Amino acid sequence: MKIATWNVNSLKVRLAHLLQWLEANPVDVLCLQETKLTDDKFPISEINAAGYEVAFSGQKTYNGVAILSKLPLTDVLRNNPMFPDEQQRILAATIGGVRFICAYVPNGQAVDTDKYAYKLAWLASLRDWLADEMRAHADGGLAILGDYNIAPEDRDVHDPVAWAGQVLCSDKERAALTALIDLGLTDAFRLFEQADKSFSWWDYRQLGYQKNKGLRIDHILLSDALAKRCTACAIDRIPRKWEQPSDHAPVIATLD
């Protein structure tokens, strides 16, 4: 089974890219973030024609998440029931006995702002709910995939000195991500030897991609049952080279 996550930064703009990528990379499950579409505008027929069932939760202009699957999706849940929120950032579904959660973590804007406080509260509530989900799905396993808007370590940042203490790299954000992992999750990417300066996001400005000035902020976290089955995890940089790309690249993990 191949599973993947991709922040497409507007599915309306990037639908052709998504379909092109799926044709070349027919993953079994794909979690999307920043679809930026109300539910009535979601391209269900195009996704179905590509061979996927889909669940989605969207809003106008911002946020929005979706899970595409070659297998049926059951027990679909929108949002974290412990954190009432108008922003559409969480979607969960059970696929083939495995619980999949698609997460679009708030950006936080800047340290010490209201949006940063919202991000930390959002992550704390996510941890509480995730603990319950992991207990409920201990047998089949759980995977939470998405844009976490957090670079876990300095090696996940192109310039750790410049980014030190900044949003996406601050100590409190990293501690919040560690708290999720401490529930019994594993960062699939770090199960394997990876090239230095491997990133999943690059700023559109100042030739960020061309100069590889990026961050690794898109992650696949696996419960122990799934981590033991993981045989590969990689970032696919190819779509970032396409015309009008998302600023994020897909991350793919293979489960035996």
PDB file of C-alpha atoms in Angstrom, residues 70-219:
ATOM      1  CA  LYS A  70      -8.869   3.334  -4.139  1.00  0.00           C
ATOM      2  CA  LEU A  71     -10.739   1.450  -1.403  1.00  0.00           C
ATOM      3  CA  PRO A  72     -14.013   2.437   0.291  1.00  0.00           C
ATOM      4  CA  LEU A  73     -13.867   5.085   3.003  1.00  0.00           C
ATOM      5  CA  THR A  74     -15.907   4.457   6.141  1.00  0.00           C
ATOM      6  CA  ASP A  75     -16.483   6.221   9.466  1.00  0.00           C
ATOM      7  CA  VAL A  76     -15.685   9.591   7.916  1.00  0.00           C
ATOM      8  CA  LEU A  77     -15.301  12.392  10.462  1.00  0.00           C
ATOM      9  CA  ARG A  78     -14.915  16.108   9.861  1.00  0.00           C
ATOM     10  CA  ASN A  79     -12.927  18.210  12.314  1.00  0.00           C
ATOM     11  CA  ASN A  80     -11.629  17.456  15.781  1.00  0.00           C
ATOM     12  CA  PRO A  81     -14.708  16.960  17.999  1.00  0.00           C
ATOM     13  CA  MET A  82     -12.702  18.319  20.954  1.00  0.00           C
ATOM     14  CA  PHE A  83     -11.953  21.621  19.180  1.00  0.00           C
ATOM     15  CA  PRO A  84     -14.973  23.445  17.721  1.00  0.00           C
ATOM     16  CA  ASP A  85     -13.651  25.338  14.723  1.00  0.00           C
ATOM     17  CA  GLU A  86     -15.084  26.879  11.564  1.00  0.00           C
ATOM     18  CA  GLN A  87     -11.817  26.284   9.744  1.00  0.00           C
ATOM     19  CA  GLN A  88     -11.793  23.011   7.797  1.00  0.00           C
ATOM     20  CA  ARG A  89      -8.483  21.443   8.757  1.00  0.00           C
ATOM     21  CA  ILE A  90      -9.140  17.834   9.826  1.00  0.00           C
ATOM     22  CA  LEU A  91     -10.682  14.877   8.033  1.00  0.00           C
ATOM     23  CA  ALA A  92     -10.572  11.252   9.168  1.00  0.00           C
ATOM     24  CA  ALA A  93     -11.649   7.997   7.528  1.00  0.00           C
ATOM     25  CA  THR A  94     -11.087   4.274   7.938  1.00  0.00           C
ATOM     26  CA  ILE A  95      -9.681   2.554   4.849  1.00  0.00           C
ATOM     27  CA  GLY A  96      -8.841  -1.133   4.714  1.00  0.00           C
ATOM     28  CA  GLY A  97      -8.974  -1.316   8.494  1.00  0.00           C
ATOM     29  CA  VAL A  98      -6.484   1.547   8.935  1.00  0.00           C
ATOM     30  CA  ARG A  99      -7.502   4.909  10.394  1.00  0.00           C
ATOM     31  CA  PHE A 100      -6.296   7.776   8.204  1.00  0.00           C
ATOM     32  CA  ILE A 101      -6.302  11.373   9.373  1.00  0.00           C
ATOM     33  CA  CYS A 102      -5.632  14.256   7.001  1.00  0.00           C
ATOM     34  CA  ALA A 103      -4.413  17.327   8.877  1.00  0.00           C
ATOM     35  CA  TYR A 104      -3.737  20.890   7.848  1.00  0.00           C
ATOM     36  CA  VAL A 105      -2.107  22.469  10.883  1.00  0.00           C
ATOM     37  CA  PRO A 106      -2.475  26.267  11.203  1.00  0.00           C
ATOM     38  CA  ASN A 107       0.475  28.302   9.988  1.00  0.00           C
ATOM     39  CA  GLY A 108       0.679  30.544  13.059  1.00  0.00           C
ATOM     40  CA  GLN A 109       1.695  33.662  11.103  1.00  0.00           C
ATOM     41  CA  ALA A 110       4.306  34.887  13.608  1.00  0.00           C
ATOM     42  CA  VAL A 111       5.416  34.036  17.129  1.00  0.00           C
ATOM     43  CA  ASP A 112       3.438  35.799  19.894  1.00  0.00           C
ATOM     44  CA  THR A 113       0.449  36.610  17.659  1.00  0.00           C
ATOM     45  CA  ASP A 114      -3.135  35.473  18.176  1.00  0.00           C
ATOM     46  CA  LYS A 115      -2.727  33.084  15.249  1.00  0.00           C
ATOM     47  CA  TYR A 116       0.314  31.533  16.910  1.00  0.00           C
ATOM     48  CA  ALA A 117      -1.656  31.002  20.128  1.00  0.00           C
ATOM     49  CA  TYR A 118      -4.464  29.454  18.065  1.00  0.00           C
ATOM     50  CA  LYS A 119      -1.964  27.089  16.462  1.00  0.00           C
ATOM     51  CA  LEU A 120      -0.639  25.900  19.816  1.00  0.00           C
ATOM     52  CA  ALA A 121      -4.149  25.421  21.216  1.00  0.00           C
ATOM     53  CA  TRP A 122      -5.163  23.585  18.046  1.00  0.00           C
ATOM     54  CA  LEU A 123      -2.183  21.241  18.356  1.00  0.00           C
ATOM     55  CA  ALA A 124      -2.796  20.590  22.051  1.00  0.00           C
ATOM     56  CA  SER A 125      -6.394  19.613  21.334  1.00  0.00           C
ATOM     57  CA  LEU A 126      -5.267  17.491  18.386  1.00  0.00           C
ATOM     58  CA  ARG A 127      -3.018  15.538  20.740  1.00  0.00           C
ATOM     59  CA  ASP A 128      -5.885  14.843  23.150  1.00  0.00           C
ATOM     60  CA  TRP A 129      -8.194  13.652  20.379  1.00  0.00           C
ATOM     61  CA  LEU A 130      -5.436  11.697  18.649  1.00  0.00           C
ATOM     62  CA  ALA A 131      -4.745   9.749  21.831  1.00  0.00           C
ATOM     63  CA  ASP A 132      -8.371   8.554  21.779  1.00  0.00           C
ATOM     64  CA  GLU A 133      -8.205   7.729  18.067  1.00  0.00           C
ATOM     65  CA  MET A 134      -5.051   5.685  18.529  1.00  0.00           C
ATOM     66  CA  ARG A 135      -6.625   3.659  21.310  1.00  0.00           C
ATOM     67  CA  ALA A 136      -9.756   3.078  19.243  1.00  0.00           C
ATOM     68  CA  HIS A 137      -7.755   1.940  16.214  1.00  0.00           C
ATOM     69  CA  ALA A 138      -4.886   0.113  17.891  1.00  0.00           C
ATOM     70  CA  ASP A 139      -5.503  -3.099  15.958  1.00  0.00           C
ATOM     71  CA  GLY A 140      -5.545  -1.740  12.418  1.00  0.00           C
ATOM     72  CA  GLY A 141      -3.174   1.113  13.038  1.00  0.00           C
ATOM     73  CA  LEU A 142      -3.358   4.849  12.424  1.00  0.00           C
ATOM     74  CA  ALA A 143      -1.644   7.255  10.054  1.00  0.00           C
ATOM     75  CA  ILE A 144      -1.888  11.030  10.307  1.00  0.00           C
ATOM     76  CA  LEU A 145      -0.674  12.749   7.155  1.00  0.00           C
ATOM     77  CA  GLY A 146      -0.549  16.387   6.249  1.00  0.00           C
ATOM     78  CA  ASP A 147       0.988  19.804   6.235  1.00  0.00           C
ATOM     79  CA  TYR A 148       2.060  20.286   9.836  1.00  0.00           C
ATOM     80  CA  ASN A 149       3.597  23.723   9.288  1.00  0.00           C
ATOM     81  CA  ILE A 150       6.427  22.664  11.614  1.00  0.00           C
ATOM     82  CA  ALA A 151      10.003  21.745  10.722  1.00  0.00           C
ATOM     83  CA  PRO A 152      10.887  19.156  13.410  1.00  0.00           C
ATOM     84  CA  GLU A 153      14.647  19.731  13.581  1.00  0.00           C
ATOM     85  CA  ASP A 154      17.340  22.052  12.294  1.00  0.00           C
ATOM     86  CA  ARG A 155      18.253  19.502   9.616  1.00  0.00           C
ATOM     87  CA  ASP A 156      14.747  20.100   8.203  1.00  0.00           C
ATOM     88  CA  VAL A 157      15.538  23.785   7.589  1.00  0.00           C
ATOM     89  CA  HIS A 158      17.744  25.238   4.843  1.00  0.00           C
ATOM     90  CA  ASP A 159      19.128  27.937   7.160  1.00  0.00           C
ATOM     91  CA  PRO A 160      18.595  27.042  10.832  1.00  0.00           C
ATOM     92  CA  VAL A 161      20.262  30.226  12.079  1.00  0.00           C
ATOM     93  CA  ALA A 162      18.001  32.517  10.055  1.00  0.00           C
ATOM     94  CA  TRP A 163      14.894  30.553  11.048  1.00  0.00           C
ATOM     95  CA  ALA A 164      15.776  30.113  14.742  1.00  0.00           C
ATOM     96  CA  GLY A 165      12.816  31.070  16.911  1.00  0.00           C
ATOM     97  CA  GLN A 166      10.660  31.931  13.923  1.00  0.00           C
ATOM     98  CA  VAL A 167       7.207  30.527  13.217  1.00  0.00           C
ATOM     99  CA  LEU A 168       7.386  26.960  11.794  1.00  0.00           C
ATOM    100  CA  CYS A 169      10.654  26.430  13.698  1.00  0.00           C
ATOM    101  CA  SER A 170       9.992  27.795  17.197  1.00  0.00           C
ATOM    102  CA  ASP A 171      10.607  25.709  20.304  1.00  0.00           C
ATOM    103  CA  LYS A 172       6.933  25.655  21.313  1.00  0.00           C
ATOM    104  CA  GLU A 173       5.826  24.393  17.904  1.00  0.00           C
ATOM    105  CA  ARG A 174       8.483  21.717  17.855  1.00  0.00           C
ATOM    106  CA  ALA A 175       7.520  20.674  21.374  1.00  0.00           C
ATOM    107  CA  ALA A 176       3.883  20.377  20.269  1.00  0.00           C
ATOM    108  CA  LEU A 177       4.902  18.111  17.384  1.00  0.00           C
ATOM    109  CA  THR A 178       7.072  16.047  19.730  1.00  0.00           C
ATOM    110  CA  ALA A 179       4.051  15.666  22.021  1.00  0.00           C
ATOM    111  CA  LEU A 180       2.131  14.115  19.123  1.00  0.00           C
ATOM    112  CA  ILE A 181       4.977  11.750  18.303  1.00  0.00           C
ATOM    113  CA  ASP A 182       5.298  10.788  21.956  1.00  0.00           C
ATOM    114  CA  LEU A 183       1.822   9.263  21.769  1.00  0.00           C
ATOM    115  CA  GLY A 184       3.519   6.401  19.938  1.00  0.00           C
ATOM    116  CA  LEU A 185       3.893   7.763  16.416  1.00  0.00           C
ATOM    117  CA  THR A 186       6.878   7.609  14.078  1.00  0.00           C
ATOM    118  CA  ASP A 187       7.977  10.107  11.438  1.00  0.00           C
ATOM    119  CA  ALA A 188       8.051   7.788   8.407  1.00  0.00           C
ATOM    120  CA  PHE A 189      10.605   9.941   6.577  1.00  0.00           C
ATOM    121  CA  ARG A 190      13.160   9.490   9.355  1.00  0.00           C
ATOM    122  CA  LEU A 191      12.890   5.706   9.291  1.00  0.00           C
ATOM    123  CA  PHE A 192      15.255   5.765   6.327  1.00  0.00           C
ATOM    124  CA  GLU A 193      18.514   7.374   5.320  1.00  0.00           C
ATOM    125  CA  GLN A 194      17.735  10.594   3.461  1.00  0.00           C
ATOM    126  CA  ALA A 195      19.756  13.086   1.480  1.00  0.00           C
ATOM    127  CA  ASP A 196      20.841  16.250   3.278  1.00  0.00           C
ATOM    128  CA  LYS A 197      18.626  19.280   2.759  1.00  0.00           C
ATOM    129  CA  SER A 198      15.529  17.273   1.882  1.00  0.00           C
ATOM    130  CA  PHE A 199      12.566  19.639   1.971  1.00  0.00           C
ATOM    131  CA  SER A 200       8.867  19.531   1.076  1.00  0.00           C
ATOM    132  CA  TRP A 201       8.084  23.267   0.877  1.00  0.00           C
ATOM    133  CA  TRP A 202       9.834  26.163  -0.824  1.00  0.00           C
ATOM    134  CA  ASP A 203       8.764  29.790  -0.868  1.00  0.00           C
ATOM    135  CA  TYR A 204       7.606  31.102  -4.232  1.00  0.00           C
ATOM    136  CA  ARG A 205       9.705  34.215  -3.656  1.00  0.00           C
ATOM    137  CA  GLN A 206      13.423  34.779  -4.237  1.00  0.00           C
ATOM    138  CA  LEU A 207      13.928  31.574  -6.233  1.00  0.00           C
ATOM    139  CA  GLY A 208      13.217  29.501  -3.139  1.00  0.00           C
ATOM    140  CA  TYR A 209      12.929  26.218  -5.008  1.00  0.00           C
ATOM    141  CA  GLN A 210      15.736  26.870  -7.461  1.00  0.00           C
ATOM    142  CA  LYS A 211      18.102  27.628  -4.564  1.00  0.00           C
ATOM    143  CA  ASN A 212      16.630  24.826  -2.413  1.00  0.00           C
ATOM    144  CA  LYS A 213      15.766  27.290   0.352  1.00  0.00           C
ATOM    145  CA  GLY A 214      13.107  25.048   1.825  1.00  0.00           C
ATOM    146  CA  LEU A 215      11.658  23.427   4.908  1.00  0.00           C
ATOM    147  CA  ARG A 216      10.399  19.912   5.607  1.00  0.00           C
ATOM    148  CA  ILE A 217       6.957  20.609   7.036  1.00  0.00           C
ATOM    149  CA  ASP A 218       4.830  17.895   5.371  1.00  0.00           C
ATOM    150  CA  HIS A 219       4.860  14.680   7.358  1.00  0.00           C
TER     151      HIS A 219
END
